[in-house]
Amino acid sequence: MKKLNINTTFTIYQQLSELPLAVFSLMEAAIKARNTAYSPYSKFNVGAAILLENGAIIIGSNQENAAYPTGLCAERVAIFQAGALYPNIAIKTIAITATSQTHKVTKPIPPCGSCRQAISEYESKQTQNIEIYFMGEEGDIMKSNSLSDLLPLSFDKKHL
Ligand code: THU
């Protein structure tokens, strides 16, 4: 018997102004994208913005549905749009932010498990890490250097 120990280090920024300039702009795009969320059921507005290797920024917001599971998270709206518009361009960075129509969101909002799996597919396809920055409406901004840090032991095409 042996044990596998997986260590992960995240970076925590306390202010938007501490972010690298390109990431600050990306987070601004994600903040703007929150306003396009369609979230009449959860009243939770998520914005995501993706920076591609060619400099393009692709945004997404959560889109809900009366048949609840039919709705889609902001991150997947954005990453599928990036894949559809620029299938061969690498993804560098994703910025995520959320607000609520009922309370102030002060904790960083990480991508859900399904979004991690979706992002993981793109990271393994491009063999280049995807940085992920996530925040609430205010407060700390967390950075993961790679999707694999958020989803260790992920299932991917090499398991098929
Ligand atoms: N949501 C996202 O957009 N991204 C996540 O990673 C977590 C959850 C959305 C889905 C739903 O519209 C609302 O937030 C509440 O779960």
mmCIF file with all atom_site columns, C-alpha atoms and ligand atoms in Angstrom:
data_model
loop_
_atom_site.group_PDB
_atom_site.id
_atom_site.type_symbol
_atom_site.label_atom_id
_atom_site.label_alt_id
_atom_site.label_comp_id
_atom_site.label_asym_id
_atom_site.label_entity_id
_atom_site.label_seq_id
_atom_site.pdbx_PDB_ins_code
_atom_site.Cartn_x
_atom_site.Cartn_y
_atom_site.Cartn_z
_atom_site.occupancy
_atom_site.B_iso_or_equiv
_atom_site.pdbx_formal_charge
_atom_site.auth_seq_id
_atom_site.auth_comp_id
_atom_site.auth_asym_id
_atom_site.auth_atom_id
_atom_site.pdbx_PDB_model_num
ATOM   1   C CA . MET A 1 1   ? 0.000   0.000  0.000   1.00 0.00 ? 1   MET A CA 1
ATOM   2   C CA . LYS A 1 2   ? 1.204   3.507  -0.685  1.00 0.00 ? 2   LYS A CA 1
ATOM   3   C CA . LYS A 1 3   ? -0.269  6.953  -0.424  1.00 0.00 ? 3   LYS A CA 1
ATOM   4   C CA . LEU A 1 4   ? -0.446  9.714  -2.995  1.00 0.00 ? 4   LEU A CA 1
ATOM   5   C CA . ASN A 1 5   ? -0.317  13.210 -1.608  1.00 0.00 ? 5   ASN A CA 1
ATOM   6   C CA . ILE A 1 6   ? -1.508  15.984 -3.934  1.00 0.00 ? 6   ILE A CA 1
ATOM   7   C CA . ASN A 1 7   ? -0.564  19.514 -2.917  1.00 0.00 ? 7   ASN A CA 1
ATOM   8   C CA . THR A 1 8   ? -2.162  22.572 -4.435  1.00 0.00 ? 8   THR A CA 1
ATOM   9   C CA . THR A 1 9   ? -1.187  26.192 -4.065  1.00 0.00 ? 9   THR A CA 1
ATOM   10  C CA . PHE A 1 10  ? -3.582  29.010 -4.864  1.00 0.00 ? 10  PHE A CA 1
ATOM   11  C CA . THR A 1 11  ? -2.723  32.694 -5.007  1.00 0.00 ? 11  THR A CA 1
ATOM   12  C CA . ILE A 1 12  ? -5.029  35.078 -3.171  1.00 0.00 ? 12  ILE A CA 1
ATOM   13  C CA . TYR A 1 13  ? -5.269  38.714 -4.211  1.00 0.00 ? 13  TYR A CA 1
ATOM   14  C CA . GLN A 1 14  ? -7.037  41.088 -1.845  1.00 0.00 ? 14  GLN A CA 1
ATOM   15  C CA . GLN A 1 15  ? -7.765  43.828 -4.366  1.00 0.00 ? 15  GLN A CA 1
ATOM   16  C CA . LEU A 1 16  ? -8.560  43.976 -8.068  1.00 0.00 ? 16  LEU A CA 1
ATOM   17  C CA . SER A 1 17  ? -5.735  46.475 -8.401  1.00 0.00 ? 17  SER A CA 1
ATOM   18  C CA . GLU A 1 18  ? -3.207  43.755 -7.421  1.00 0.00 ? 18  GLU A CA 1
ATOM   19  C CA . LEU A 1 19  ? -4.058  41.694 -10.502 1.00 0.00 ? 19  LEU A CA 1
ATOM   20  C CA . PRO A 1 20  ? -1.768  41.717 -13.551 1.00 0.00 ? 20  PRO A CA 1
ATOM   21  C CA . LEU A 1 21  ? -3.136  44.358 -15.957 1.00 0.00 ? 21  LEU A CA 1
ATOM   22  C CA . ALA A 1 22  ? -4.419  41.906 -18.591 1.00 0.00 ? 22  ALA A CA 1
ATOM   23  C CA . VAL A 1 23  ? -6.221  39.926 -15.884 1.00 0.00 ? 23  VAL A CA 1
ATOM   24  C CA . PHE A 1 24  ? -7.723  43.095 -14.409 1.00 0.00 ? 24  PHE A CA 1
ATOM   25  C CA . SER A 1 25  ? -9.224  43.887 -17.831 1.00 0.00 ? 25  SER A CA 1
ATOM   26  C CA . LEU A 1 26  ? -10.437 40.305 -18.173 1.00 0.00 ? 26  LEU A CA 1
ATOM   27  C CA . MET A 1 27  ? -12.120 40.465 -14.753 1.00 0.00 ? 27  MET A CA 1
ATOM   28  C CA . GLU A 1 28  ? -13.746 43.743 -15.806 1.00 0.00 ? 28  GLU A CA 1
ATOM   29  C CA . ALA A 1 29  ? -15.206 41.919 -18.821 1.00 0.00 ? 29  ALA A CA 1
ATOM   30  C CA . ALA A 1 30  ? -16.493 39.160 -16.499 1.00 0.00 ? 30  ALA A CA 1
ATOM   31  C CA . ILE A 1 31  ? -18.045 41.773 -14.183 1.00 0.00 ? 31  ILE A CA 1
ATOM   32  C CA . LYS A 1 32  ? -19.820 43.312 -17.184 1.00 0.00 ? 32  LYS A CA 1
ATOM   33  C CA . ALA A 1 33  ? -20.951 39.866 -18.340 1.00 0.00 ? 33  ALA A CA 1
ATOM   34  C CA . ARG A 1 34  ? -22.739 39.293 -15.014 1.00 0.00 ? 34  ARG A CA 1
ATOM   35  C CA . ASN A 1 35  ? -25.319 41.823 -16.190 1.00 0.00 ? 35  ASN A CA 1
ATOM   36  C CA . THR A 1 36  ? -26.316 39.553 -19.061 1.00 0.00 ? 36  THR A CA 1
ATOM   37  C CA . ALA A 1 37  ? -27.079 36.582 -16.793 1.00 0.00 ? 37  ALA A CA 1
ATOM   38  C CA . TYR A 1 38  ? -30.572 35.170 -17.152 1.00 0.00 ? 38  TYR A CA 1
ATOM   39  C CA . SER A 1 39  ? -31.147 33.919 -13.624 1.00 0.00 ? 39  SER A CA 1
ATOM   40  C CA . PRO A 1 40  ? -34.799 34.400 -12.624 1.00 0.00 ? 40  PRO A CA 1
ATOM   41  C CA . TYR A 1 41  ? -34.726 31.157 -10.575 1.00 0.00 ? 41  TYR A CA 1
ATOM   42  C CA . SER A 1 42  ? -31.495 31.287 -8.566  1.00 0.00 ? 42  SER A CA 1
ATOM   43  C CA . LYS A 1 43  ? -31.148 35.085 -8.672  1.00 0.00 ? 43  LYS A CA 1
ATOM   44  C CA . PHE A 1 44  ? -27.415 34.375 -8.804  1.00 0.00 ? 44  PHE A CA 1
ATOM   45  C CA . ASN A 1 45  ? -25.621 36.173 -11.626 1.00 0.00 ? 45  ASN A CA 1
ATOM   46  C CA . VAL A 1 46  ? -22.348 34.718 -12.832 1.00 0.00 ? 46  VAL A CA 1
ATOM   47  C CA . GLY A 1 47  ? -20.039 36.268 -15.416 1.00 0.00 ? 47  GLY A CA 1
ATOM   48  C CA . ALA A 1 48  ? -17.067 34.581 -17.084 1.00 0.00 ? 48  ALA A CA 1
ATOM   49  C CA . ALA A 1 49  ? -14.504 35.981 -19.485 1.00 0.00 ? 49  ALA A CA 1
ATOM   50  C CA . ILE A 1 50  ? -11.912 33.976 -21.391 1.00 0.00 ? 50  ILE A CA 1
ATOM   51  C CA . LEU A 1 51  ? -8.651  35.362 -22.759 1.00 0.00 ? 51  LEU A CA 1
ATOM   52  C CA . LEU A 1 52  ? -7.343  33.515 -25.806 1.00 0.00 ? 52  LEU A CA 1
ATOM   53  C CA . GLU A 1 53  ? -3.765  33.309 -27.053 1.00 0.00 ? 53  GLU A CA 1
ATOM   54  C CA . ASN A 1 54  ? -4.693  35.646 -29.951 1.00 0.00 ? 54  ASN A CA 1
ATOM   55  C CA . GLY A 1 55  ? -5.901  38.334 -27.525 1.00 0.00 ? 55  GLY A CA 1
ATOM   56  C CA . ALA A 1 56  ? -9.621  37.765 -28.116 1.00 0.00 ? 56  ALA A CA 1
ATOM   57  C CA . ILE A 1 57  ? -11.900 37.918 -25.067 1.00 0.00 ? 57  ILE A CA 1
ATOM   58  C CA . ILE A 1 58  ? -14.985 35.705 -25.046 1.00 0.00 ? 58  ILE A CA 1
ATOM   59  C CA . ILE A 1 59  ? -17.647 36.215 -22.405 1.00 0.00 ? 59  ILE A CA 1
ATOM   60  C CA . GLY A 1 60  ? -20.435 34.104 -20.979 1.00 0.00 ? 60  GLY A CA 1
ATOM   61  C CA . SER A 1 61  ? -23.110 34.377 -18.312 1.00 0.00 ? 61  SER A CA 1
ATOM   62  C CA . ASN A 1 62  ? -25.385 31.789 -16.728 1.00 0.00 ? 62  ASN A CA 1
ATOM   63  C CA . GLN A 1 63  ? -28.546 31.080 -18.684 1.00 0.00 ? 63  GLN A CA 1
ATOM   64  C CA . GLU A 1 64  ? -31.308 29.411 -16.682 1.00 0.00 ? 64  GLU A CA 1
ATOM   65  C CA . ASN A 1 65  ? -34.422 27.566 -17.752 1.00 0.00 ? 65  ASN A CA 1
ATOM   66  C CA . ALA A 1 66  ? -37.788 26.703 -16.202 1.00 0.00 ? 66  ALA A CA 1
ATOM   67  C CA . ALA A 1 67  ? -36.691 23.092 -16.665 1.00 0.00 ? 67  ALA A CA 1
ATOM   68  C CA . TYR A 1 68  ? -33.809 23.692 -14.257 1.00 0.00 ? 68  TYR A CA 1
ATOM   69  C CA . PRO A 1 69  ? -31.141 21.226 -15.513 1.00 0.00 ? 69  PRO A CA 1
ATOM   70  C CA . THR A 1 70  ? -31.456 22.643 -19.019 1.00 0.00 ? 70  THR A CA 1
ATOM   71  C CA . GLY A 1 71  ? -29.787 25.898 -17.931 1.00 0.00 ? 71  GLY A CA 1
ATOM   72  C CA . LEU A 1 72  ? -26.052 26.390 -18.318 1.00 0.00 ? 72  LEU A CA 1
ATOM   73  C CA . CYS A 1 73  ? -23.319 27.980 -16.198 1.00 0.00 ? 73  CYS A CA 1
ATOM   74  C CA . ALA A 1 74  ? -21.453 31.094 -17.299 1.00 0.00 ? 74  ALA A CA 1
ATOM   75  C CA . GLU A 1 75  ? -18.137 29.261 -17.669 1.00 0.00 ? 75  GLU A CA 1
ATOM   76  C CA . ARG A 1 76  ? -19.524 26.675 -20.068 1.00 0.00 ? 76  ARG A CA 1
ATOM   77  C CA . VAL A 1 77  ? -21.443 29.280 -22.088 1.00 0.00 ? 77  VAL A CA 1
ATOM   78  C CA . ALA A 1 78  ? -18.115 31.109 -22.507 1.00 0.00 ? 78  ALA A CA 1
ATOM   79  C CA . ILE A 1 79  ? -15.848 28.127 -23.175 1.00 0.00 ? 79  ILE A CA 1
ATOM   80  C CA . PHE A 1 80  ? -18.179 26.515 -25.715 1.00 0.00 ? 80  PHE A CA 1
ATOM   81  C CA . GLN A 1 81  ? -18.461 29.858 -27.476 1.00 0.00 ? 81  GLN A CA 1
ATOM   82  C CA . ALA A 1 82  ? -14.638 30.127 -27.503 1.00 0.00 ? 82  ALA A CA 1
ATOM   83  C CA . GLY A 1 83  ? -14.394 26.597 -28.908 1.00 0.00 ? 83  GLY A CA 1
ATOM   84  C CA . ALA A 1 84  ? -16.970 27.380 -31.583 1.00 0.00 ? 84  ALA A CA 1
ATOM   85  C CA . LEU A 1 85  ? -15.440 30.700 -32.642 1.00 0.00 ? 85  LEU A CA 1
ATOM   86  C CA . TYR A 1 86  ? -11.743 29.815 -32.310 1.00 0.00 ? 86  TYR A CA 1
ATOM   87  C CA . PRO A 1 87  ? -11.393 26.022 -32.342 1.00 0.00 ? 87  PRO A CA 1
ATOM   88  C CA . ASN A 1 88  ? -7.604  26.078 -32.748 1.00 0.00 ? 88  ASN A CA 1
ATOM   89  C CA . ILE A 1 89  ? -6.600  28.965 -30.495 1.00 0.00 ? 89  ILE A CA 1
ATOM   90  C CA . ALA A 1 90  ? -5.328  28.192 -26.996 1.00 0.00 ? 90  ALA A CA 1
ATOM   91  C CA . ILE A 1 91  ? -7.121  29.465 -23.902 1.00 0.00 ? 91  ILE A CA 1
ATOM   92  C CA . LYS A 1 92  ? -4.821  31.386 -21.554 1.00 0.00 ? 92  LYS A CA 1
ATOM   93  C CA . THR A 1 93  ? -6.957  32.669 -18.713 1.00 0.00 ? 93  THR A CA 1
ATOM   94  C CA . ILE A 1 94  ? -10.527 32.535 -17.384 1.00 0.00 ? 94  ILE A CA 1
ATOM   95  C CA . ALA A 1 95  ? -11.975 35.134 -15.007 1.00 0.00 ? 95  ALA A CA 1
ATOM   96  C CA . ILE A 1 96  ? -15.145 34.345 -13.042 1.00 0.00 ? 96  ILE A CA 1
ATOM   97  C CA . THR A 1 97  ? -17.271 36.536 -10.796 1.00 0.00 ? 97  THR A CA 1
ATOM   98  C CA . ALA A 1 98  ? -20.748 36.355 -9.268  1.00 0.00 ? 98  ALA A CA 1
ATOM   99  C CA . THR A 1 99  ? -23.355 38.553 -7.633  1.00 0.00 ? 99  THR A CA 1
ATOM   100 C CA . SER A 1 100 ? -26.683 37.722 -6.088  1.00 0.00 ? 100 SER A CA 1
ATOM   101 C CA . GLN A 1 101 ? -29.955 39.597 -6.350  1.00 0.00 ? 101 GLN A CA 1
ATOM   102 C CA . THR A 1 102 ? -30.603 38.706 -2.698  1.00 0.00 ? 102 THR A CA 1
ATOM   103 C CA . HIS A 1 103 ? -27.304 39.167 -0.834  1.00 0.00 ? 103 HIS A CA 1
ATOM   104 C CA . LYS A 1 104 ? -23.744 40.397 -1.207  1.00 0.00 ? 104 LYS A CA 1
ATOM   105 C CA . VAL A 1 105 ? -21.338 37.758 -2.486  1.00 0.00 ? 105 VAL A CA 1
ATOM   106 C CA . THR A 1 106 ? -18.089 38.298 -0.617  1.00 0.00 ? 106 THR A CA 1
ATOM   107 C CA . LYS A 1 107 ? -16.397 34.896 -1.084  1.00 0.00 ? 107 LYS A CA 1
ATOM   108 C CA . PRO A 1 108 ? -14.610 33.803 -4.263  1.00 0.00 ? 108 PRO A CA 1
ATOM   109 C CA . ILE A 1 109 ? -16.971 31.722 -6.425  1.00 0.00 ? 109 ILE A CA 1
ATOM   110 C CA . PRO A 1 110 ? -15.130 28.745 -7.923  1.00 0.00 ? 110 PRO A CA 1
ATOM   111 C CA . PRO A 1 111 ? -16.366 26.919 -11.045 1.00 0.00 ? 111 PRO A CA 1
ATOM   112 C CA . CYS A 1 112 ? -18.764 24.035 -10.321 1.00 0.00 ? 112 CYS A CA 1
ATOM   113 C CA . GLY A 1 113 ? -17.749 20.428 -10.922 1.00 0.00 ? 113 GLY A CA 1
ATOM   114 C CA . SER A 1 114 ? -19.341 20.212 -14.371 1.00 0.00 ? 114 SER A CA 1
ATOM   115 C CA . CYS A 1 115 ? -17.592 23.404 -15.478 1.00 0.00 ? 115 CYS A CA 1
ATOM   116 C CA . ARG A 1 116 ? -14.273 22.045 -14.153 1.00 0.00 ? 116 ARG A CA 1
ATOM   117 C CA . GLN A 1 117 ? -14.777 18.929 -16.264 1.00 0.00 ? 117 GLN A CA 1
ATOM   118 C CA . ALA A 1 118 ? -15.633 21.053 -19.331 1.00 0.00 ? 118 ALA A CA 1
ATOM   119 C CA . ILE A 1 119 ? -12.599 23.323 -18.872 1.00 0.00 ? 119 ILE A CA 1
ATOM   120 C CA . SER A 1 120 ? -10.416 20.261 -18.255 1.00 0.00 ? 120 SER A CA 1
ATOM   121 C CA . GLU A 1 121 ? -11.211 18.967 -21.749 1.00 0.00 ? 121 GLU A CA 1
ATOM   122 C CA . TYR A 1 122 ? -9.841  22.179 -23.298 1.00 0.00 ? 122 TYR A CA 1
ATOM   123 C CA . GLU A 1 123 ? -6.764  22.221 -21.072 1.00 0.00 ? 123 GLU A CA 1
ATOM   124 C CA . SER A 1 124 ? -5.823  18.649 -21.970 1.00 0.00 ? 124 SER A CA 1
ATOM   125 C CA . LYS A 1 125 ? -6.557  19.303 -25.663 1.00 0.00 ? 125 LYS A CA 1
ATOM   126 C CA . GLN A 1 126 ? -4.200  22.281 -25.834 1.00 0.00 ? 126 GLN A CA 1
ATOM   127 C CA . THR A 1 127 ? -1.511  20.857 -23.511 1.00 0.00 ? 127 THR A CA 1
ATOM   128 C CA . GLN A 1 128 ? -1.042  24.317 -22.027 1.00 0.00 ? 128 GLN A CA 1
ATOM   129 C CA . ASN A 1 129 ? -2.297  25.284 -18.592 1.00 0.00 ? 129 ASN A CA 1
ATOM   130 C CA . ILE A 1 130 ? -5.369  27.483 -18.202 1.00 0.00 ? 130 ILE A CA 1
ATOM   131 C CA . GLU A 1 131 ? -5.147  30.023 -15.372 1.00 0.00 ? 131 GLU A CA 1
ATOM   132 C CA . ILE A 1 132 ? -8.395  30.562 -13.497 1.00 0.00 ? 132 ILE A CA 1
ATOM   133 C CA . TYR A 1 133 ? -9.158  33.650 -11.407 1.00 0.00 ? 133 TYR A CA 1
ATOM   134 C CA . PHE A 1 134 ? -12.403 33.721 -9.441  1.00 0.00 ? 134 PHE A CA 1
ATOM   135 C CA . MET A 1 135 ? -14.091 36.125 -7.072  1.00 0.00 ? 135 MET A CA 1
ATOM   136 C CA . GLY A 1 136 ? -17.483 37.091 -5.683  1.00 0.00 ? 136 GLY A CA 1
ATOM   137 C CA . GLU A 1 137 ? -18.736 40.616 -5.989  1.00 0.00 ? 137 GLU A CA 1
ATOM   138 C CA . GLU A 1 138 ? -16.117 41.979 -3.623  1.00 0.00 ? 138 GLU A CA 1
ATOM   139 C CA . GLY A 1 139 ? -13.376 40.544 -1.432  1.00 0.00 ? 139 GLY A CA 1
ATOM   140 C CA . ASP A 1 140 ? -10.559 38.152 -2.273  1.00 0.00 ? 140 ASP A CA 1
ATOM   141 C CA . ILE A 1 141 ? -9.754  37.027 -5.785  1.00 0.00 ? 141 ILE A CA 1
ATOM   142 C CA . MET A 1 142 ? -8.337  33.492 -5.972  1.00 0.00 ? 142 MET A CA 1
ATOM   143 C CA . LYS A 1 143 ? -6.053  32.218 -8.686  1.00 0.00 ? 143 LYS A CA 1
ATOM   144 C CA . SER A 1 144 ? -5.522  28.626 -9.703  1.00 0.00 ? 144 SER A CA 1
ATOM   145 C CA . ASN A 1 145 ? -2.521  28.156 -12.024 1.00 0.00 ? 145 ASN A CA 1
ATOM   146 C CA . SER A 1 146 ? -4.187  25.312 -13.852 1.00 0.00 ? 146 SER A CA 1
ATOM   147 C CA . LEU A 1 147 ? -7.558  23.621 -14.112 1.00 0.00 ? 147 LEU A CA 1
ATOM   148 C CA . SER A 1 148 ? -5.879  20.402 -12.974 1.00 0.00 ? 148 SER A CA 1
ATOM   149 C CA . ASP A 1 149 ? -5.273  22.017 -9.585  1.00 0.00 ? 149 ASP A CA 1
ATOM   150 C CA . LEU A 1 150 ? -9.054  22.363 -9.210  1.00 0.00 ? 150 LEU A CA 1
ATOM   151 C CA . LEU A 1 151 ? -9.767  18.874 -10.528 1.00 0.00 ? 151 LEU A CA 1
ATOM   152 C CA . PRO A 1 152 ? -6.957  16.470 -9.694  1.00 0.00 ? 152 PRO A CA 1
ATOM   153 C CA . LEU A 1 153 ? -7.237  12.923 -11.060 1.00 0.00 ? 153 LEU A CA 1
ATOM   154 C CA . SER A 1 154 ? -9.633  14.138 -13.729 1.00 0.00 ? 154 SER A CA 1
ATOM   155 C CA . PHE A 1 155 ? -11.212 11.795 -16.231 1.00 0.00 ? 155 PHE A CA 1
ATOM   156 C CA . ASP A 1 156 ? -10.067 12.460 -19.786 1.00 0.00 ? 156 ASP A CA 1
ATOM   157 C CA . LYS A 1 157 ? -9.582  10.870 -23.186 1.00 0.00 ? 157 LYS A CA 1
ATOM   158 C CA . LYS A 1 158 ? -6.604  8.796  -22.074 1.00 0.00 ? 158 LYS A CA 1
ATOM   159 C CA . HIS A 1 159 ? -8.961  6.792  -19.864 1.00 0.00 ? 159 HIS A CA 1
ATOM   160 C CA . LEU A 1 160 ? -11.153 5.765  -22.801 1.00 0.00 ? 160 LEU A CA 1
HETATM 161 N N1 . THU B 2 .   ? -23.458 28.884 -11.859 1.00 0.00 ? 1   THU B N1 1
HETATM 162 C C1 . THU B 2 .   ? -22.533 29.286 -12.776 1.00 0.00 ? 1   THU B C1 1
HETATM 163 O O1 . THU B 2 .   ? -22.857 30.007 -13.726 1.00 0.00 ? 1   THU B O1 1
HETATM 164 N N2 . THU B 2 .   ? -21.281 28.850 -12.628 1.00 0.00 ? 1   THU B N2 1
HETATM 165 C C2 . THU B 2 .   ? -20.845 28.029 -11.637 1.00 0.00 ? 1   THU B C2 1
HETATM 166 O O2 . THU B 2 .   ? -19.718 27.544 -11.682 1.00 0.00 ? 1   THU B O2 1
HETATM 167 C C3 . THU B 2 .   ? -21.713 27.756 -10.495 1.00 0.00 ? 1   THU B C3 1
HETATM 168 C C4 . THU B 2 .   ? -23.154 28.039 -10.726 1.00 0.00 ? 1   THU B C4 1
HETATM 169 C C5 . THU B 2 .   ? -24.840 29.305 -12.038 1.00 0.00 ? 1   THU B C5 1
HETATM 170 C C6 . THU B 2 .   ? -25.782 28.186 -12.388 1.00 0.00 ? 1   THU B C6 1
HETATM 171 C C7 . THU B 2 .   ? -27.103 28.721 -11.903 1.00 0.00 ? 1   THU B C7 1
HETATM 172 O O3 . THU B 2 .   ? -27.663 29.527 -12.926 1.00 0.00 ? 1   THU B O3 1
HETATM 173 C C8 . THU B 2 .   ? -26.725 29.613 -10.724 1.00 0.00 ? 1   THU B C8 1
HETATM 174 O O4 . THU B 2 .   ? -25.333 29.871 -10.852 1.00 0.00 ? 1   THU B O4 1
HETATM 175 C C9 . THU B 2 .   ? -26.996 28.986 -9.358  1.00 0.00 ? 1   THU B C9 1
HETATM 176 O O5 . THU B 2 .   ? -26.421 27.732 -9.265  1.00 0.00 ? 1   THU B O5 1
#
